[in-house]
Amino acid sequence: MLPPLWGLDAPLVAAAWGVAFPGFYGVTSASSDPLILLVAVVWLLNLLHRVITAALNRTVWYAPYYRSHAFPMLLLVAALLFASVWMALYVVGAACLVYGLVPLCLLALSMFPMPGAVRNGLRAWALAVACQAPACYFSFGIEPGDATVQPAALGLGALFFLFLTERFSLRYNGRFLQGGAAFACTLSSALLLCCYWRVAFSAPDHHWPDLAPVFQTLILGLACLHLYRTRGPRLPLYLSFSLGWPAMAVPALLALCFQSNPHFFF
């Protein structure tokens, strides 16, 4: 599974949701530069985190591969860092970069000592806000501060939090969530379903019905997460890790395939 080993799984999720959000927000014309920068930064942070983890902890499943490919990994990190800084300074522009400040602050905050659940929540929220940042910038109606608490960002953050919680348990306990923790995740899933019910059946003159496609896609994400939880334990540990992030990209890819079909979002 070379793509996950080279850190391409999380950037796949960022790219899929980053392309899907303009359709959710009704953006018809957008440059690809902010999306490319988003993917580059997510790839850089994901790869850098795994390089450091492999250097400090030899028990993680990817540590042997990273140690045997240390030089090309570090070379790729340096190339991604250079490309990200160059695009941020000379291609994207300061007006768009403002939308990325909050996700970076949330990510930096998650580096401090704190409970694992809080850290997962901050990282999930940061990734969700970052995924919608290009669409918010080109919508010309969502300010950087408002983008952080958009219902779509909060819903996607909840989905990512559920996934990261499962992944955290798989990494440190060798199994998916069970017992009370699994019930808490099920309860969180039910809250997402309630949010979809709220947006799908709001009054016609309210702005929330426009978010029905977003939450319908999140329901698909919950279905993908359920399949991951039920089928993952039957797979080898490294394969369960490798398929986790791609499972979170599937609902966004399905939304991209069917956004032009009015019968898909009902």
CSV table of N, CA and C in Angstrom, one decimal, residues 11 14-19 21-22 27 29-43 83-84 86-100 103 127 129-140:
chain,number,residue,atom,x,y,z
A,11,PRO,N,-4.2,13.7,2.0
A,11,PRO,CA,-4.4,14.7,0.9
A,11,PRO,C,-5.5,14.3,-0.1
A,14,ALA,N,-8.6,15.7,1.5
A,14,ALA,CA,-8.6,17.1,1.4
A,14,ALA,C,-9.0,17.5,0.0
A,15,ALA,N,-8.4,16.8,-1.0
A,15,ALA,CA,-8.7,17.2,-2.4
A,15,ALA,C,-10.2,16.9,-2.7
A,16,ALA,N,-10.7,15.7,-2.3
A,16,ALA,CA,-12.0,15.3,-2.6
A,16,ALA,C,-13.1,16.3,-2.0
A,17,TRP,N,-12.9,16.6,-0.7
A,17,TRP,CA,-13.8,17.5,-0.1
A,17,TRP,C,-13.6,19.0,-0.6
A,18,GLY,N,-12.4,19.3,-0.9
A,18,GLY,CA,-12.1,20.7,-1.4
A,18,GLY,C,-12.7,20.9,-2.7
A,19,VAL,N,-12.8,19.9,-3.6
A,19,VAL,CA,-13.5,20.0,-4.9
A,19,VAL,C,-15.0,19.9,-4.7
A,21,PHE,N,-16.9,21.0,-2.1
A,21,PHE,CA,-17.5,22.1,-1.4
A,21,PHE,C,-17.9,23.3,-2.3
A,22,PRO,N,-17.2,23.6,-3.3
A,22,PRO,CA,-17.7,24.7,-4.2
A,22,PRO,C,-19.1,24.4,-4.8
A,27,VAL,N,-20.6,27.8,-5.8
A,27,VAL,CA,-19.5,28.5,-6.5
A,27,VAL,C,-19.4,27.9,-7.9
A,29,SER,N,-17.3,29.5,-10.4
A,29,SER,CA,-16.1,29.9,-11.0
A,29,SER,C,-15.0,30.0,-9.8
A,30,ALA,N,-14.0,29.1,-9.9
A,30,ALA,CA,-13.0,29.1,-8.9
A,30,ALA,C,-11.6,28.7,-9.5
A,31,SER,N,-10.6,29.3,-9.0
A,31,SER,CA,-9.2,29.0,-9.4
A,31,SER,C,-8.8,27.7,-8.6
A,32,SER,N,-8.0,26.9,-9.3
A,32,SER,CA,-7.5,25.7,-8.7
A,32,SER,C,-6.3,25.9,-7.8
A,33,ASP,N,-5.7,27.1,-7.7
A,33,ASP,CA,-4.5,27.4,-6.9
A,33,ASP,C,-4.7,27.2,-5.4
A,34,PRO,N,-5.8,27.7,-4.8
A,34,PRO,CA,-6.0,27.4,-3.4
A,34,PRO,C,-6.2,25.9,-3.1
A,35,LEU,N,-6.8,25.2,-4.0
A,35,LEU,CA,-7.0,23.8,-3.7
A,35,LEU,C,-5.6,23.0,-3.8
A,36,ILE,N,-4.8,23.4,-4.8
A,36,ILE,CA,-3.5,22.8,-4.9
A,36,ILE,C,-2.6,23.1,-3.6
A,37,LEU,N,-2.7,24.3,-3.1
A,37,LEU,CA,-2.0,24.7,-1.9
A,37,LEU,C,-2.6,23.9,-0.7
A,38,LEU,N,-3.9,23.7,-0.6
A,38,LEU,CA,-4.5,22.9,0.4
A,38,LEU,C,-3.9,21.5,0.4
A,39,VAL,N,-3.9,20.9,-0.7
A,39,VAL,CA,-3.4,19.5,-0.8
A,39,VAL,C,-2.0,19.4,-0.5
A,40,ALA,N,-1.2,20.4,-0.9
A,40,ALA,CA,0.3,20.4,-0.6
A,40,ALA,C,0.5,20.5,0.9
A,41,VAL,N,-0.2,21.4,1.5
A,41,VAL,CA,0.0,21.6,3.0
A,41,VAL,C,-0.4,20.4,3.8
A,42,VAL,N,-1.6,19.8,3.4
A,42,VAL,CA,-2.1,18.6,4.1
A,42,VAL,C,-1.1,17.5,3.9
A,43,TRP,N,-0.6,17.3,2.7
A,43,TRP,CA,0.4,16.3,2.4
A,43,TRP,C,1.7,16.5,3.3
A,83,ALA,N,7.4,24.2,-2.0
A,83,ALA,CA,6.3,24.4,-2.9
A,83,ALA,C,5.2,25.1,-2.1
A,84,SER,N,4.9,24.7,-0.9
A,84,SER,CA,3.8,25.4,-0.1
A,84,SER,C,4.1,26.8,0.2
A,86,TRP,N,6.2,28.8,-1.5
A,86,TRP,CA,6.2,29.6,-2.7
A,86,TRP,C,4.8,29.9,-3.2
A,87,MET,N,3.9,28.9,-3.2
A,87,MET,CA,2.5,29.1,-3.6
A,87,MET,C,1.8,30.1,-2.7
A,88,ALA,N,2.1,30.0,-1.4
A,88,ALA,CA,1.4,30.9,-0.4
A,88,ALA,C,1.9,32.3,-0.6
A,89,LEU,N,3.1,32.5,-1.0
A,89,LEU,CA,3.6,33.9,-1.1
A,89,LEU,C,3.4,34.5,-2.4
A,90,TYR,N,3.5,33.7,-3.5
A,90,TYR,CA,3.6,34.3,-4.8
A,90,TYR,C,2.4,33.9,-5.8
A,91,VAL,N,1.6,32.9,-5.3
A,91,VAL,CA,0.5,32.4,-6.2
A,91,VAL,C,-0.9,32.7,-5.6
A,92,VAL,N,-1.1,32.3,-4.4
A,92,VAL,CA,-2.5,32.4,-3.9
A,92,VAL,C,-2.8,33.8,-3.4
A,93,GLY,N,-2.0,34.4,-2.6
A,93,GLY,CA,-2.2,35.8,-2.2
A,93,GLY,C,-2.8,35.8,-0.7
A,94,ALA,N,-2.6,37.0,-0.1
A,94,ALA,CA,-2.9,37.1,1.3
A,94,ALA,C,-4.4,37.0,1.6
A,95,ALA,N,-5.2,37.5,0.7
A,95,ALA,CA,-6.6,37.5,0.9
A,95,ALA,C,-7.2,36.1,1.1
A,96,CYS,N,-6.6,35.1,0.4
A,96,CYS,CA,-7.1,33.7,0.5
A,96,CYS,C,-6.4,33.0,1.7
A,97,LEU,N,-5.2,33.4,2.0
A,97,LEU,CA,-4.4,32.8,3.1
A,97,LEU,C,-5.1,33.0,4.4
A,98,VAL,N,-5.9,34.1,4.5
A,98,VAL,CA,-6.5,34.4,5.8
A,98,VAL,C,-7.4,33.3,6.2
A,99,TYR,N,-8.0,32.6,5.2
A,99,TYR,CA,-9.0,31.5,5.5
A,99,TYR,C,-8.2,30.3,6.1
A,100,GLY,N,-6.9,30.3,5.9
A,100,GLY,CA,-6.1,29.1,6.4
A,100,GLY,C,-5.5,29.4,7.8
A,103,PRO,N,-7.5,27.1,10.7
A,103,PRO,CA,-7.0,25.7,10.7
A,103,PRO,C,-5.6,25.5,11.3
A,127,LEU,N,-9.1,20.2,9.9
A,127,LEU,CA,-9.1,19.7,8.6
A,127,LEU,C,-10.5,20.0,7.9
A,129,VAL,N,-12.4,22.7,8.4
A,129,VAL,CA,-12.4,24.1,8.0
A,129,VAL,C,-11.5,24.4,6.8
A,130,ALA,N,-10.3,23.7,6.8
A,130,ALA,CA,-9.4,23.8,5.7
A,130,ALA,C,-10.0,23.3,4.4
A,131,CYS,N,-10.7,22.2,4.4
A,131,CYS,CA,-11.3,21.7,3.2
A,131,CYS,C,-12.3,22.6,2.6
A,132,GLN,N,-13.0,23.4,3.4
A,132,GLN,CA,-14.0,24.3,2.8
A,132,GLN,C,-13.4,25.7,2.5
A,133,ALA,N,-12.2,25.9,2.9
A,133,ALA,CA,-11.6,27.3,2.8
A,133,ALA,C,-11.6,27.8,1.4
A,134,PRO,N,-11.2,27.0,0.3
A,134,PRO,CA,-11.2,27.5,-1.0
A,134,PRO,C,-12.6,27.9,-1.5
A,135,ALA,N,-13.6,27.1,-1.1
A,135,ALA,CA,-15.0,27.4,-1.5
A,135,ALA,C,-15.5,28.7,-0.8
A,136,CYS,N,-15.1,28.8,0.5
A,136,CYS,CA,-15.6,30.0,1.2
A,136,CYS,C,-14.9,31.3,0.6
A,137,TYR,N,-13.7,31.2,0.2
A,137,TYR,CA,-13.0,32.4,-0.4
A,137,TYR,C,-13.7,32.8,-1.7
A,138,PHE,N,-14.0,31.8,-2.5
A,138,PHE,CA,-14.6,32.2,-3.8
A,138,PHE,C,-16.1,32.4,-3.8
A,139,SER,N,-16.7,32.1,-2.6
A,139,SER,CA,-18.2,32.4,-2.5
A,139,SER,C,-18.4,33.9,-2.3
A,140,PHE,N,-17.5,34.7,-1.9
A,140,PHE,CA,-17.6,36.1,-1.7
A,140,PHE,C,-18.7,36.5,-0.7
